[in-house]
Amino acid sequence: MLLEFKMKNYKSFKDECVFSMKVAPKQKGLDYSILSEKIGRSVHKALSSAVIYGPNASGKTNIIGAMETFKQIVLRGNIRNVEVKDSPNAASNALELIPNNTLSAAEPVDFSITFIDDGLLFNYAISLDLGRFLEREHERKVLMETLRVNDAILFSRGDATLQVGDMEVVRSYLVPAYEQNAKGAAALAQSSLHNEELFLANGFKTMFSAKLASMIAQWMDKSFIVIYRSDSMQLVRKFSEPKKQSVFIEKTLNDAAALFGVNSNVLGYVLDGEHEEAQLCSIFKGAERSAAIPVELFESFGTIRFINLFPLVLQTLRKGGVLVVDEFDASIHPMALMNIITLFHNDELNTHRAQLVFNTHNPIFLNSNLFRRDEIKFVDRDDETHCSTHYSLSDFGTAGANGVRKTEDYMKNYFVDRYGAIKSIDLAPVIRSLLDKNREE
């Protein structure tokens, strides 16, 4: 269960951005959107969903990009570039693309995340010296790295320094040899720090707790599902017997596709006996012949996006986790999207504390009967500094001239610029200038 994600000096976000899934105070109504879990004596409450609004180029995608970049750094365990471009988010592979490009001098890039998994409250934070924007040859360095579990500091790393905290709170997770040589492990860990490597994925994992390091990596990999540029998303399915020619049809996917409108054929994964990855096809059966046609050649773009997205929704709801999607609503009908959102708001179906976060331009979700004020987020960008800011509708409060009450028409107020994060666009002067130039010529 995600509680909070923070970043600083990531692309258009020069100042610290706090993306919170915590329940804001004094927000009433839509209690079915609230998830809760007790850790020790504290009850932590989180939102089951969040929707992000803002004009084009405001920085909405940068929030999701920062999440994916941080995730990839943690899973790699270092801050070196990688040559394999397995994501459309270039900053996750080429870290010189991360720093804010308006800075005249290098400033640290900060990330932190707070989440709950398997009864433990994790907070992991890093501060990185990546140089200035596009400075590829800069000697990168981990400036700060901390790990807290259930509010106890397990380790705190500074620039070439390491302090190990009280491990009593995670005693059952420690490697067997730790207690016999705790001081020696701390001294060895201090001497083995590497500027470009995360202590979590290296020294802490080998000398202190492989279990905790694995828990964090597994949550990042399997439960923190970040889809950057969902228009380029393609779900890949692998099979244990790739050499066997066969067709695999999933009933749940086809039942959902039928409701979506795919009912003249079935969808199936076709193995050709040569490739490990199966090809998703539209399968037709007739009286005399049958055919399997790749979905991109037969189905609409919206249908393909739904087919790729739905299994991730299903996985998130079945196992719990966070599904973060950039341009969630592209080419999919609002009624289908509305139904997916209500799945996360349904206490009877969302039994594993699953969460959905997405950005959109569709104003239909600005609805007090669908989203709480703390679930509605905004991103705006200053025309002079070119830097982004992030805030929630709940930040306006409920009192005073700028207060926002639950009974208000959020959509109407947004379009009359009461909340910001909207930009008036008039292309007429550009066209008029072009036509005048043509006349002169």
Tab-separated table of C-alpha atoms in Angstrom:
chain	number	residue	atom	x	y	z
A	1	MET	CA	0.000	0.000	0.000
A	2	LEU	CA	1.600	3.247	-1.165
A	3	LEU	CA	1.473	6.115	1.331
A	4	GLU	CA	3.798	8.710	-0.163
A	5	PHE	CA	6.309	9.384	-2.927
A	6	LYS	CA	8.660	12.366	-2.910
A	7	MET	CA	11.051	13.763	-5.481
A	8	LYS	CA	13.170	16.861	-5.959
A	9	ASN	CA	15.134	18.179	-8.944
A	10	TYR	CA	13.539	15.681	-11.315
A	11	LYS	CA	12.992	17.238	-14.752
A	12	SER	CA	10.420	20.054	-14.435
A	13	PHE	CA	10.104	19.602	-10.635
A	14	LYS	CA	12.907	21.746	-9.238
A	15	ASP	CA	11.475	22.002	-5.726
A	16	GLU	CA	10.317	19.065	-3.644
A	17	CYS	CA	7.140	17.395	-4.883
A	18	VAL	CA	5.161	15.296	-2.399
A	19	PHE	CA	2.713	12.926	-4.044
A	20	SER	CA	0.626	11.695	-1.147
A	21	MET	CA	-1.822	8.820	-0.995
A	22	LYS	CA	-2.426	9.524	2.678
A	23	VAL	CA	-5.910	10.554	3.706
A	24	ALA	CA	-6.104	14.314	4.129
A	25	PRO	CA	-7.644	15.653	7.366
A	26	LYS	CA	-11.228	16.929	7.507
A	27	GLN	CA	-12.294	15.126	4.326
A	28	LYS	CA	-15.687	13.497	4.711
A	29	GLY	CA	-17.621	11.164	2.448
A	30	LEU	CA	-16.724	8.370	0.021
A	31	ASP	CA	-15.265	6.297	2.848
A	32	TYR	CA	-15.222	3.278	0.534
A	33	SER	CA	-12.169	4.896	-1.056
A	34	ILE	CA	-10.189	4.537	2.172
A	35	LEU	CA	-7.742	1.713	2.789
A	36	SER	CA	-6.322	1.088	6.243
A	37	GLU	CA	-3.745	-1.136	7.893
A	38	LYS	CA	-2.558	-1.302	11.474
A	39	ILE	CA	1.186	-1.349	12.110
A	40	GLY	CA	1.952	-1.671	15.804
A	41	ARG	CA	-0.281	0.814	17.579
A	42	SER	CA	-0.740	3.076	14.564
A	43	VAL	CA	-3.450	2.811	11.909
A	44	HIS	CA	-2.304	4.039	8.517
A	45	LYS	CA	-5.005	5.196	6.105
A	46	ALA	CA	-4.477	5.556	2.373
A	47	LEU	CA	-6.499	6.409	-0.714
A	48	SER	CA	-7.487	3.663	-3.115
A	49	SER	CA	-7.145	5.977	-6.115
A	50	ALA	CA	-5.843	9.314	-7.346
A	51	VAL	CA	-6.382	11.229	-10.583
A	52	ILE	CA	-3.920	13.870	-11.834
A	53	TYR	CA	-5.025	16.870	-13.929
A	54	GLY	CA	-3.041	19.572	-15.677
A	55	PRO	CA	-2.468	21.145	-19.112
A	56	ASN	CA	-0.165	19.637	-21.715
A	57	ALA	CA	3.540	19.926	-20.827
A	58	SER	CA	2.708	20.814	-17.222
A	59	GLY	CA	4.618	17.872	-15.729
A	60	LYS	CA	1.912	15.265	-15.088
A	61	THR	CA	3.894	12.578	-16.868
A	62	ASN	CA	7.043	13.616	-15.003
A	63	ILE	CA	5.513	12.476	-11.712
A	64	ILE	CA	4.902	9.027	-13.166
A	65	GLY	CA	8.286	9.087	-14.893
A	66	ALA	CA	9.987	9.870	-11.575
A	67	MET	CA	8.279	6.878	-9.969
A	68	GLU	CA	9.479	4.577	-12.735
A	69	THR	CA	12.996	6.032	-12.705
A	70	PHE	CA	13.304	5.556	-8.945
A	71	LYS	CA	11.945	2.026	-9.237
A	72	GLN	CA	14.491	1.094	-11.916
A	73	ILE	CA	17.386	2.570	-9.919
A	74	VAL	CA	16.390	0.543	-6.843
A	75	LEU	CA	16.007	-2.670	-8.846
A	76	ARG	CA	19.402	-2.161	-10.556
A	77	GLY	CA	21.071	-1.227	-7.289
A	78	ASN	CA	23.262	1.473	-8.833
A	79	ILE	CA	23.209	4.895	-10.497
A	80	ARG	CA	25.063	3.920	-13.658
A	81	ASN	CA	23.523	4.208	-17.121
A	82	VAL	CA	22.326	1.077	-18.853
A	83	GLU	CA	22.448	0.435	-22.570
A	84	VAL	CA	19.314	-1.716	-22.747
A	85	LYS	CA	16.447	0.668	-23.458
A	86	ASP	CA	13.542	-1.373	-22.129
A	87	SER	CA	11.351	1.628	-21.301
A	88	PRO	CA	10.128	4.677	-23.255
A	89	ASN	CA	11.206	6.683	-20.189
A	90	ALA	CA	14.747	7.559	-21.271
A	91	ALA	CA	15.588	9.105	-17.887
A	92	SER	CA	15.332	5.702	-16.209
A	93	ASN	CA	18.280	4.479	-18.304
A	94	ALA	CA	20.262	7.670	-19.001
A	95	LEU	CA	20.424	9.454	-15.657
A	96	GLU	CA	21.934	12.654	-17.062
A	97	LEU	CA	18.406	13.387	-18.339
A	98	ILE	CA	17.036	13.595	-14.783
A	99	PRO	CA	18.219	16.944	-13.317
A	100	ASN	CA	16.136	20.072	-13.800
A	101	ASN	CA	17.515	21.890	-16.862
A	102	THR	CA	17.022	25.405	-15.453
A	103	LEU	CA	19.683	24.995	-12.766
A	104	SER	CA	22.984	26.825	-13.339
A	105	ALA	CA	24.799	24.619	-10.811
A	106	ALA	CA	24.373	20.968	-9.948
A	107	GLU	CA	21.986	20.177	-7.121
A	108	PRO	CA	21.128	16.765	-5.628
A	109	VAL	CA	18.282	14.678	-7.014
A	110	ASP	CA	16.152	13.284	-4.195
A	111	PHE	CA	13.698	10.384	-4.136
A	112	SER	CA	11.852	8.729	-1.267
A	113	ILE	CA	8.962	6.325	-0.903
A	114	THR	CA	6.803	5.190	2.013
A	115	PHE	CA	4.762	2.016	1.687
A	116	ILE	CA	3.365	-0.900	3.667
A	117	ASP	CA	4.001	-4.503	2.725
A	118	ASP	CA	3.506	-7.731	4.654
A	119	GLY	CA	2.797	-5.940	7.916
A	120	LEU	CA	5.842	-3.654	7.779
A	121	LEU	CA	6.037	0.084	7.207
A	122	PHE	CA	8.950	0.952	4.908
A	123	ASN	CA	10.506	4.333	4.197
A	124	TYR	CA	13.449	4.376	1.796
A	125	ALA	CA	15.146	7.580	0.624
A	126	ILE	CA	18.137	8.447	-1.554
A	127	SER	CA	19.867	11.674	-2.525
A	128	LEU	CA	22.041	11.545	-5.629
A	129	ASP	CA	24.699	13.759	-7.148
A	130	LEU	CA	24.071	13.315	-10.885
A	131	GLY	CA	25.646	16.566	-12.040
A	132	ARG	CA	23.810	19.005	-14.265
A	133	PHE	CA	21.331	18.234	-17.003
A	134	LEU	CA	23.002	16.372	-19.916
A	135	GLU	CA	26.311	16.107	-18.032
A	136	ARG	CA	26.956	12.469	-18.895
A	137	GLU	CA	30.613	12.285	-17.815
A	138	HIS	CA	29.930	13.590	-14.308
A	139	GLU	CA	31.301	11.391	-11.511
A	140	ARG	CA	28.050	10.317	-9.874
A	141	LYS	CA	27.709	9.747	-6.177
A	142	VAL	CA	25.132	8.565	-3.639
A	143	LEU	CA	25.051	11.446	-1.141
A	144	MET	CA	22.447	10.082	1.253
A	145	GLU	CA	20.550	6.824	1.706
A	146	THR	CA	18.281	5.850	4.590
A	147	LEU	CA	16.023	2.925	5.376
A	148	ARG	CA	13.378	3.013	8.072
A	149	VAL	CA	11.162	0.085	9.025
A	150	ASN	CA	8.249	0.711	11.398
A	151	ASP	CA	9.728	4.181	12.013
A	152	ALA	CA	13.041	2.762	13.262
A	153	ILE	CA	16.197	3.753	11.341
A	154	LEU	CA	18.022	0.619	10.164
A	155	PHE	CA	20.802	2.505	8.402
A	156	SER	CA	21.681	6.042	7.447
A	157	ARG	CA	24.332	6.625	4.838
A	158	GLY	CA	26.026	9.923	4.217
A	159	ASP	CA	28.820	10.930	1.886
A	160	ALA	CA	31.273	8.039	2.529
A	161	THR	CA	29.820	7.452	6.012
A	162	LEU	CA	27.435	4.823	7.353
A	163	GLN	CA	25.525	4.594	10.611
A	164	VAL	CA	23.740	1.373	11.494
A	165	GLY	CA	20.678	1.711	13.698
A	166	ASP	CA	18.962	-0.576	16.175
A	167	MET	CA	18.027	-3.786	14.338
A	168	GLU	CA	15.789	-5.086	17.119
A	169	VAL	CA	12.610	-4.204	15.212
A	170	VAL	CA	13.656	-6.549	12.363
A	171	ARG	CA	15.479	-9.194	14.387
A	172	SER	CA	13.663	-12.089	12.694
A	173	TYR	CA	14.705	-10.791	9.243
A	174	LEU	CA	18.463	-10.579	9.884
A	175	VAL	CA	21.021	-12.948	8.405
A	176	PRO	CA	21.981	-15.704	10.902
A	177	ALA	CA	25.562	-14.494	11.379
A	178	TYR	CA	24.669	-10.858	12.132
A	179	GLU	CA	24.149	-11.040	15.896
A	180	GLN	CA	27.496	-12.773	16.466
A	181	ASN	CA	29.383	-10.078	14.574
A	182	ALA	CA	27.252	-6.948	14.525
A	183	LYS	CA	30.150	-4.514	15.011
A	184	GLY	CA	32.265	-6.295	12.441
A	185	ALA	CA	29.441	-6.214	9.895
A	186	ALA	CA	28.975	-2.475	10.407
A	187	ALA	CA	32.709	-1.809	9.990
A	188	LEU	CA	32.935	-3.993	6.897
A	189	ALA	CA	29.851	-2.339	5.411
A	190	GLN	CA	31.383	1.101	6.013
A	191	SER	CA	34.574	0.137	4.186
A	192	SER	CA	32.715	-1.410	1.242
A	193	LEU	CA	30.576	1.584	0.287
A	194	HIS	CA	30.709	2.444	-3.410
A	195	ASN	CA	29.819	5.898	-4.711
A	196	GLU	CA	27.597	4.592	-7.515
A	197	GLU	CA	25.984	1.664	-5.709
A	198	LEU	CA	23.017	1.594	-3.365
A	199	PHE	CA	23.859	0.153	0.038
A	200	LEU	CA	20.379	-1.400	0.215
A	201	ALA	CA	20.965	-3.690	-2.763
A	202	ASN	CA	24.579	-4.512	-1.923
A	203	GLY	CA	26.099	-4.319	1.587
A	204	PHE	CA	22.806	-4.319	3.479
A	205	LYS	CA	21.543	-7.271	1.474
A	206	THR	CA	24.638	-9.430	2.007
A	207	MET	CA	25.649	-8.463	5.558
A	208	PHE	CA	22.416	-7.520	7.323
A	209	SER	CA	19.151	-8.721	5.814
A	210	ALA	CA	18.671	-10.402	2.461
A	211	LYS	CA	14.999	-10.896	3.402
A	212	LEU	CA	14.238	-7.200	3.829
A	213	ALA	CA	16.201	-6.191	0.734
A	214	SER	CA	14.303	-8.852	-1.215
A	215	MET	CA	10.939	-7.675	0.183
A	216	ILE	CA	11.608	-4.131	-1.003
A	217	ALA	CA	12.809	-5.295	-4.425
A	218	GLN	CA	9.838	-7.646	-4.821
A	219	TRP	CA	7.373	-4.892	-3.907
A	220	MET	CA	9.009	-2.533	-6.382
A	221	ASP	CA	9.034	-5.179	-9.111
A	222	LYS	CA	5.661	-6.906	-8.647
A	223	SER	CA	3.435	-4.536	-6.654
A	224	PHE	CA	4.550	-1.073	-7.833
A	225	ILE	CA	3.383	-1.308	-11.451
A	226	VAL	CA	4.281	1.937	-13.242
A	227	ILE	CA	3.202	2.284	-16.870
A	228	TYR	CA	5.011	5.223	-18.464
A	229	ARG	CA	3.581	6.172	-21.865
A	230	SER	CA	0.769	3.632	-21.836
A	231	ASP	CA	0.181	4.198	-25.555
A	232	SER	CA	3.366	2.206	-26.173
A	233	MET	CA	2.490	-0.535	-23.688
A	234	GLN	CA	2.370	-4.093	-24.986
A	235	LEU	CA	1.666	-6.999	-22.690
A	236	VAL	CA	3.973	-9.954	-23.293
A	237	ARG	CA	3.116	-13.446	-22.170
A	238	LYS	CA	5.710	-16.220	-21.898
A	239	PHE	CA	5.017	-19.940	-21.722
A	240	SER	CA	6.929	-22.830	-20.185
A	241	GLU	CA	6.802	-24.852	-23.402
A	242	PRO	CA	7.478	-22.313	-26.177
A	243	LYS	CA	8.359	-25.020	-28.701
A	244	LYS	CA	4.902	-26.508	-28.550
A	245	GLN	CA	2.525	-25.077	-31.162
A	246	SER	CA	-0.707	-24.154	-29.433
A	247	VAL	CA	-3.326	-21.499	-28.780
A	248	PHE	CA	-4.013	-20.313	-25.229
A	249	ILE	CA	-7.341	-18.592	-24.541
A	250	GLU	CA	-8.008	-16.832	-21.222
A	251	LYS	CA	-11.682	-16.874	-20.267
A	252	THR	CA	-11.496	-13.837	-17.965
A	253	LEU	CA	-9.848	-11.687	-20.627
A	254	ASN	CA	-12.423	-12.714	-23.229
A	255	ASP	CA	-15.336	-12.152	-20.853
A	256	ALA	CA	-14.075	-8.617	-20.206
A	257	ALA	CA	-13.387	-8.043	-23.909
A	258	ALA	CA	-16.939	-9.152	-24.746
A	259	LEU	CA	-18.316	-6.516	-22.381
A	260	PHE	CA	-15.986	-4.029	-24.045
A	261	GLY	CA	-17.479	-4.951	-27.440
A	262	VAL	CA	-15.258	-7.731	-28.809
A	263	ASN	CA	-17.828	-10.460	-29.447
A	264	SER	CA	-17.425	-11.645	-33.051
A	265	ASN	CA	-14.216	-13.514	-32.247
A	266	VAL	CA	-12.097	-14.669	-29.330
A	267	LEU	CA	-8.698	-13.421	-28.218
A	268	GLY	CA	-5.893	-15.887	-27.710
A	269	TYR	CA	-2.136	-16.232	-27.389
A	270	VAL	CA	-0.678	-18.140	-30.336
A	271	LEU	CA	2.593	-20.054	-30.035
A	272	ASP	CA	4.299	-20.757	-33.340
A	273	GLY	CA	6.767	-23.284	-31.916
A	274	GLU	CA	9.777	-21.048	-32.575
A	275	HIS	CA	9.490	-18.045	-30.247
A	276	GLU	CA	9.259	-18.009	-26.458
A	277	GLU	CA	6.889	-15.041	-26.522
A	278	ALA	CA	3.366	-15.710	-27.720
A	279	GLN	CA	1.526	-13.412	-30.110
A	280	LEU	CA	-1.858	-12.058	-29.114
A	281	CYS	CA	-4.327	-12.680	-31.937
A	282	SER	CA	-7.966	-12.354	-32.883
A	283	ILE	CA	-9.110	-15.908	-33.549
A	284	PHE	CA	-11.959	-16.683	-35.923
A	285	LYS	CA	-13.620	-20.065	-36.354
A	286	GLY	CA	-15.796	-20.783	-39.351
A	287	ALA	CA	-17.524	-23.838	-40.790
A	288	GLU	CA	-14.685	-24.590	-43.170
A	289	ARG	CA	-11.658	-22.690	-41.921
A	290	SER	CA	-10.220	-20.817	-38.954
A	291	ALA	CA	-7.733	-18.000	-38.762
A	292	ALA	CA	-5.567	-16.230	-36.180
A	293	ILE	CA	-4.919	-12.576	-37.036
A	294	PRO	CA	-2.543	-10.402	-34.958
A	295	VAL	CA	-4.685	-8.003	-32.919
A	296	GLU	CA	-2.912	-4.906	-34.265
A	297	LEU	CA	-4.092	-5.827	-37.754
A	298	PHE	CA	-7.723	-6.324	-36.846
A	299	GLU	CA	-8.735	-4.601	-33.592
A	300	SER	CA	-9.016	-0.873	-32.947
A	301	PHE	CA	-6.352	0.991	-30.987
A	302	GLY	CA	-8.764	1.446	-28.065
A	303	THR	CA	-9.522	-2.273	-27.962
A	304	ILE	CA	-5.818	-3.145	-28.006
A	305	ARG	CA	-5.144	-0.695	-25.169
A	306	PHE	CA	-7.941	-2.245	-23.111
A	307	ILE	CA	-6.642	-5.762	-23.794
A	308	ASN	CA	-3.155	-4.763	-22.626
A	309	LEU	CA	-4.406	-2.831	-19.603
A	310	PHE	CA	-7.060	-5.178	-18.214
A	311	PRO	CA	-4.685	-8.012	-17.116
A	312	LEU	CA	-2.710	-5.456	-15.089
A	313	VAL	CA	-5.906	-4.238	-13.434
A	314	LEU	CA	-6.805	-7.846	-12.689
A	315	GLN	CA	-3.352	-8.607	-11.264
A	316	THR	CA	-3.390	-5.509	-9.054
A	317	LEU	CA	-6.811	-6.328	-7.615
A	318	ARG	CA	-6.015	-10.009	-7.093
A	319	LYS	CA	-2.664	-9.560	-5.373
A	320	GLY	CA	-2.773	-5.990	-4.098
A	321	GLY	CA	-0.354	-3.305	-5.215
A	322	VAL	CA	-0.292	0.040	-6.972
A	323	LEU	CA	-1.105	0.494	-10.650
A	324	VAL	CA	0.212	3.834	-11.932
A	325	VAL	CA	-0.752	4.634	-15.531
A	326	ASP	CA	0.225	7.555	-17.737
A	327	GLU	CA	-2.580	8.658	-20.124
A	328	PHE	CA	-4.938	6.074	-18.647
A	329	ASP	CA	-7.898	7.269	-20.688
A	330	ALA	CA	-6.311	7.394	-24.164
A	331	SER	CA	-8.665	5.790	-26.722
A	332	ILE	CA	-10.776	3.993	-24.094
A	333	HIS	CA	-14.424	4.955	-23.592
A	334	PRO	CA	-15.065	6.888	-20.349
A	335	MET	CA	-17.717	4.373	-19.228
A	336	ALA	CA	-15.166	1.542	-19.362
A	337	LEU	CA	-12.690	3.647	-17.408
A	338	MET	CA	-15.355	4.621	-14.912
A	339	ASN	CA	-16.089	0.963	-14.276
A	340	ILE	CA	-12.404	0.146	-13.733
A	341	ILE	CA	-12.188	2.961	-11.167
A	342	THR	CA	-15.239	1.690	-9.291
A	343	LEU	CA	-13.554	-1.730	-8.983
A	344	PHE	CA	-10.863	-0.107	-6.836
A	345	HIS	CA	-13.563	1.700	-4.827
A	346	ASN	CA	-15.511	-1.501	-4.192
A	347	ASP	CA	-14.797	-2.884	-0.714
A	348	GLU	CA	-16.130	-6.306	-1.659
A	349	LEU	CA	-13.822	-6.633	-4.697
A	350	ASN	CA	-10.786	-4.652	-3.593
A	351	THR	CA	-9.894	-6.866	-0.644
A	352	HIS	CA	-6.092	-6.644	-1.017
A	353	ARG	CA	-5.732	-2.858	-0.693
A	354	ALA	CA	-5.079	-2.262	-4.392
A	355	GLN	CA	-4.542	1.320	-5.579
A	356	LEU	CA	-4.955	3.082	-8.929
A	357	VAL	CA	-3.135	6.294	-9.896
A	358	PHE	CA	-3.467	7.905	-13.319
A	359	ASN	CA	-3.290	11.210	-15.153
A	360	THR	CA	-5.911	12.418	-17.600
A	361	HIS	CA	-7.395	15.348	-19.514
A	362	ASN	CA	-10.939	13.979	-19.293
A	363	PRO	CA	-12.988	16.232	-16.970
A	364	ILE	CA	-15.609	13.526	-16.347
A	365	PHE	CA	-13.666	12.367	-13.293
A	366	LEU	CA	-13.955	15.794	-11.635
A	367	ASN	CA	-16.952	14.497	-9.768
A	368	SER	CA	-17.558	14.656	-6.017
A	369	ASN	CA	-19.601	11.450	-6.224
A	370	LEU	CA	-16.627	9.560	-7.676
A	371	PHE	CA	-13.489	11.079	-6.136
A	372	ARG	CA	-12.712	12.664	-2.796
A	373	ARG	CA	-11.005	16.057	-2.795
A	374	ASP	CA	-7.736	14.500	-1.601
A	375	GLU	CA	-7.876	12.029	-4.527
A	376	ILE	CA	-7.986	14.827	-7.123
A	377	LYS	CA	-4.472	16.093	-7.858
A	378	PHE	CA	-3.234	18.935	-10.050
A	379	VAL	CA	0.045	19.815	-11.756
A	380	ASP	CA	0.785	23.331	-13.009
A	381	ARG	CA	3.841	24.845	-14.649
A	382	ASP	CA	5.091	28.404	-14.296
A	383	ASP	CA	5.489	30.163	-17.654
A	384	GLU	CA	8.519	32.137	-16.435
A	385	THR	CA	10.512	29.572	-14.435
A	386	HIS	CA	9.263	26.574	-16.477
A	387	CYS	CA	9.074	24.605	-13.212
A	388	SER	CA	6.167	22.433	-12.108
A	389	THR	CA	4.178	22.414	-8.889
A	390	HIS	CA	1.837	19.737	-7.554
A	391	TYR	CA	-1.123	20.074	-5.179
A	392	SER	CA	-4.433	18.434	-4.282
A	393	LEU	CA	-7.950	19.806	-4.331
A	394	SER	CA	-8.038	19.229	-0.572
A	395	ASP	CA	-5.166	21.729	-0.153
A	396	PHE	CA	-7.649	24.561	-0.766
A	397	GLY	CA	-9.415	23.750	2.491
A	398	THR	CA	-13.142	24.173	2.975
A	399	ALA	CA	-13.427	27.674	4.472
A	400	GLY	CA	-12.909	31.146	3.052
A	401	ALA	CA	-13.170	32.517	-0.457
A	402	ASN	CA	-10.867	29.882	-1.912
A	403	GLY	CA	-12.277	26.960	0.023
A	404	VAL	CA	-13.671	23.958	-1.840
A	405	ARG	CA	-16.710	22.193	-0.478
A	406	LYS	CA	-17.933	18.736	-1.365
A	407	THR	CA	-21.205	20.106	-2.772
A	408	GLU	CA	-19.469	22.231	-5.423
A	409	ASP	CA	-19.318	21.502	-9.137
A	410	TYR	CA	-15.631	20.582	-9.499
A	411	MET	CA	-15.766	20.368	-13.294
A	412	LYS	CA	-17.345	23.795	-13.735
A	413	ASN	CA	-14.932	25.415	-11.284
A	414	TYR	CA	-11.944	23.833	-13.002
A	415	PHE	CA	-12.903	25.265	-16.386
A	416	VAL	CA	-13.344	28.770	-14.971
A	417	ASP	CA	-9.797	28.482	-13.554
A	418	ARG	CA	-10.641	28.350	-9.849
A	419	TYR	CA	-8.113	25.599	-9.188
A	420	GLY	CA	-5.371	26.500	-11.664
A	421	ALA	CA	-3.671	23.768	-13.713
A	422	ILE	CA	-5.528	24.808	-16.843
A	423	LYS	CA	-4.364	26.870	-19.794
A	424	SER	CA	-6.291	28.790	-22.398
A	425	ILE	CA	-5.050	28.045	-25.913
A	426	ASP	CA	-5.810	30.275	-28.884
A	427	LEU	CA	-4.150	29.181	-32.136
A	428	ALA	CA	-5.856	31.880	-34.212
A	429	PRO	CA	-2.944	34.392	-33.989
A	430	VAL	CA	-0.506	31.742	-35.279
A	431	ILE	CA	-2.751	30.951	-38.257
A	432	ARG	CA	-3.448	34.635	-38.867
A	433	SER	CA	0.285	35.431	-38.907
A	434	LEU	CA	0.909	32.617	-41.378
A	435	LEU	CA	-1.880	33.791	-43.679
A	436	ASP	CA	-0.605	37.398	-43.543
A	437	LYS	CA	2.890	36.193	-44.442
A	438	ASN	CA	1.492	34.228	-47.396
A	439	ARG	CA	-0.321	37.309	-48.646
A	440	GLU	CA	2.866	39.388	-48.455
A	441	GLU	CA	4.760	36.789	-50.451
